[in-house]
């Protein structure tokens, strides 16, 4: 079974500082990893994904994530946080790639990012 | 940019009533999903739909739930007799074939009173 853990309920960071939101995963095959962001009273917006290739993937709004197979982690990072980055961030995983395109994922519990002015 | 649209954005219903949540997936997508998020909790998978039938469902998706794609564009989630614990944000998602992410709608907030 696929699972993902986000160990921090909340991360506080000062504006302009680098941020990291942690995610670890568990799959039996090759992981297929995503980050989504949820702003207050809004839906889930896709940020970035890892399928294969470079361990550092770049996504929307200046975010990037580093895939680390040995540590089974996929931490979300940004070099300089903005107040507008304050939101709920979800890591999600799919165990392997379905060649037909079925993309049911399992979400983590979410991490609330608070960027302090 | 194409997007998944959901209506209504907020629905209030009395316990025991039937509700239908509506979604219009992106037009060339083949796979459709419903997820829900109870306030303050994680996003949970409910059901997936492909080729006009349910391909997978979770233990949450009991006999009170059903899905339909009645006209080739809409994708609906019906709850026959709502319970207080059905109060949640319901997200529709879809994706085309291939190694891509699922695209989520803005959600429908269901409040059962």
XYZ file of C-alpha atoms in Angstrom:
230
model
C 0.000 0.000 0.000
C 1.165 3.493 -0.728
C 1.424 6.064 2.043
C 2.917 9.449 2.687
C 3.793 11.223 5.893
C 4.081 14.907 6.592
C 5.622 15.083 10.052
C 4.937 18.763 10.687
C 1.435 20.109 11.172
C 2.711 23.634 10.848
C 5.847 25.367 9.647
C 6.564 28.997 10.477
C 9.146 30.943 8.525
C 10.046 34.581 8.239
C 9.474 36.300 4.931
C 12.613 36.185 2.809
C 13.980 33.105 4.533
C 14.233 29.714 2.867
C 11.446 27.263 3.608
C 11.235 23.501 3.714
C 8.089 21.406 4.067
C 8.883 17.782 4.736
C 7.392 14.659 3.177
C 8.350 11.018 3.340
C 6.716 8.219 1.423
C 6.293 4.487 1.373
C 5.619 2.490 -1.773
C 6.411 -0.995 -2.993
C 7.410 0.053 -6.482
C 8.707 3.251 -7.998
C 7.201 6.382 -6.465
C 5.346 8.977 -8.378
C 5.220 12.074 -6.146
C 3.298 15.339 -6.134
C 2.911 18.517 -4.162
C -0.379 20.377 -4.070
C -1.230 23.653 -2.351
C -4.557 24.692 -0.892
C -5.227 28.339 -0.206
C -8.024 29.229 2.227
C -11.447 28.333 0.842
C -9.906 27.193 -2.405
C -9.308 23.904 -4.155
C -6.140 21.933 -4.616
C -3.607 23.450 -6.964
C -0.827 21.384 -8.471
C 2.685 22.616 -7.703
C 5.068 20.015 -9.027
C 5.670 16.316 -9.584
C 8.426 13.756 -9.718
C 8.152 10.879 -12.164
C 11.714 10.035 -13.062
C 14.917 11.820 -13.997
C 16.494 14.685 -12.099
C 16.083 14.475 -8.381
C 15.459 18.202 -8.152
C 12.191 19.180 -9.739
C 11.007 22.726 -10.222
C 7.410 23.804 -10.079
C 5.076 26.733 -9.877
C 5.587 29.929 -7.861
C 9.324 29.310 -7.381
C 8.885 26.060 -5.493
C 11.103 23.051 -5.968
C 11.322 19.622 -4.420
C 14.144 17.182 -3.956
C 13.555 13.480 -4.426
C 15.790 11.366 -2.214
C 15.348 7.664 -2.817
C 17.602 6.472 0.001
C 15.716 8.571 2.541
C 12.343 8.046 0.825
C 11.739 11.773 1.008
C 10.353 14.458 -1.239
C 10.744 17.726 0.643
C 9.293 20.920 -0.763
C 11.575 23.938 -0.779
C 11.699 27.577 -1.733
C 14.765 29.803 -1.440
C 12.894 32.899 -0.275
C 9.445 32.721 1.296
C 6.683 35.209 0.566
C 3.746 36.068 2.799
C 1.522 34.966 -0.075
C 2.973 31.448 0.203
C 1.023 30.975 3.424
C -1.284 28.035 2.732
C -1.825 24.344 3.345
C 0.576 22.075 1.479
C -0.145 18.456 0.661
C 2.276 15.812 -0.449
C 0.781 12.955 -2.460
C 2.085 9.671 -3.811
C 1.204 7.081 -6.380
C 2.893 3.671 -6.241
C 4.339 3.375 -9.732
C 3.043 4.687 -12.983
C -0.036 3.103 -14.481
C 0.646 2.992 -18.202
C -3.032 3.530 -18.820
C -3.017 6.764 -16.899
C -4.890 5.901 -13.701
C -3.701 8.465 -11.191
C -5.362 7.789 -7.878
C -3.043 9.194 -5.258
C -2.751 9.042 -1.512
C -2.419 12.376 0.272
C -0.527 13.280 3.373
C -2.192 15.035 6.269
C -1.024 18.437 5.107
C 1.336 21.043 6.525
C 0.212 24.565 7.220
C 2.867 27.041 6.145
C 2.798 30.387 7.861
C 5.114 33.037 6.460
C 5.607 35.843 8.934
C 6.151 39.367 7.596
C -6.346 27.261 -19.389
C -8.853 24.417 -19.071
C -9.992 23.621 -15.580
C -12.241 21.290 -13.655
C -15.363 23.111 -12.511
C -17.615 22.138 -9.639
C -21.070 23.327 -8.675
C -22.355 24.451 -6.299
C -19.478 25.924 -4.323
C -21.416 25.486 -1.110
C -24.458 23.327 -0.379
C -26.398 23.156 2.835
C -28.786 20.250 3.255
C -30.829 18.666 5.969
C -29.870 15.281 7.323
C -31.559 12.513 5.375
C -31.879 14.521 2.190
C -30.321 13.551 -1.115
C -27.669 15.766 -2.641
C -26.005 15.773 -6.014
C -22.620 17.366 -6.440
C -21.717 18.280 -9.978
C -18.427 18.397 -11.776
C -17.379 19.189 -15.314
C -13.988 17.591 -15.926
C -11.567 18.842 -18.549
C -12.938 17.793 -21.894
C -10.274 15.386 -23.148
C -9.720 13.689 -19.820
C -10.500 10.017 -19.364
C -10.132 9.349 -15.657
C -12.368 10.928 -13.035
C -12.240 10.962 -9.271
C -14.001 12.178 -6.183
C -12.082 12.956 -3.023
C -13.303 14.496 0.182
C -11.730 16.527 2.951
C -13.414 16.688 6.309
C -12.593 19.999 7.961
C -9.079 19.956 9.337
C -8.355 16.476 8.088
C -6.587 14.902 5.166
C -7.864 14.589 1.638
C -9.320 11.103 1.198
C -10.022 9.146 -1.953
C -13.642 8.178 -2.517
C -14.012 6.745 -5.982
C -12.549 6.625 -9.462
C -14.389 6.301 -12.739
C -13.145 5.229 -16.125
C -14.779 4.027 -19.292
C -18.230 4.651 -17.828
C -17.787 2.542 -14.762
C -16.320 2.664 -11.294
C -12.746 1.442 -11.380
C -12.000 1.677 -7.679
C -13.746 2.825 -4.524
C -12.731 3.265 -0.937
C -14.429 1.924 2.161
C -15.975 5.371 2.629
C -17.897 4.981 -0.621
C -20.745 2.877 0.700
C -24.209 2.233 -0.723
C -25.284 5.787 0.082
C -22.915 7.088 -2.576
C -23.132 6.796 -6.325
C -21.456 8.403 -9.312
C -22.625 9.002 -12.809
C -21.449 10.526 -16.032
C -24.849 11.129 -17.565
C -24.054 13.079 -20.688
C -20.365 12.785 -21.520
C -19.452 16.062 -19.883
C -20.831 16.110 -16.336
C -19.603 13.829 -13.588
C -21.840 13.688 -10.534
C -21.606 12.400 -7.006
C -24.902 11.559 -5.332
C -25.387 10.996 -1.642
C -28.784 9.409 -1.128
C -29.467 10.108 2.506
C -26.993 12.519 3.979
C -25.597 12.174 7.466
C -23.996 14.805 9.644
C -20.627 13.153 9.124
C -20.913 13.672 5.363
C -20.180 17.344 5.958
C -16.916 17.966 4.127
C -15.300 19.558 1.129
C -15.740 17.343 -1.908
C -13.203 17.580 -4.691
C -13.613 16.343 -8.217
C -10.494 15.573 -10.240
C -9.638 14.310 -13.688
C -6.664 13.470 -15.808
C -5.877 12.373 -19.355
C -3.937 9.256 -20.100
C -0.209 9.203 -19.459
C 2.121 10.179 -16.609
C 0.438 13.382 -15.578
C -1.035 14.830 -12.465
C -4.721 14.916 -11.685
C -6.403 18.298 -12.037
C -8.654 19.236 -9.159
C -11.710 21.416 -9.054
C -12.288 24.145 -6.504
C -14.447 21.880 -4.397
C -18.000 21.859 -3.084
C -18.424 22.470 0.602
C -21.270 20.279 1.821
C -22.825 21.141 5.150
C -25.356 18.704 6.576
C -27.528 20.137 9.340
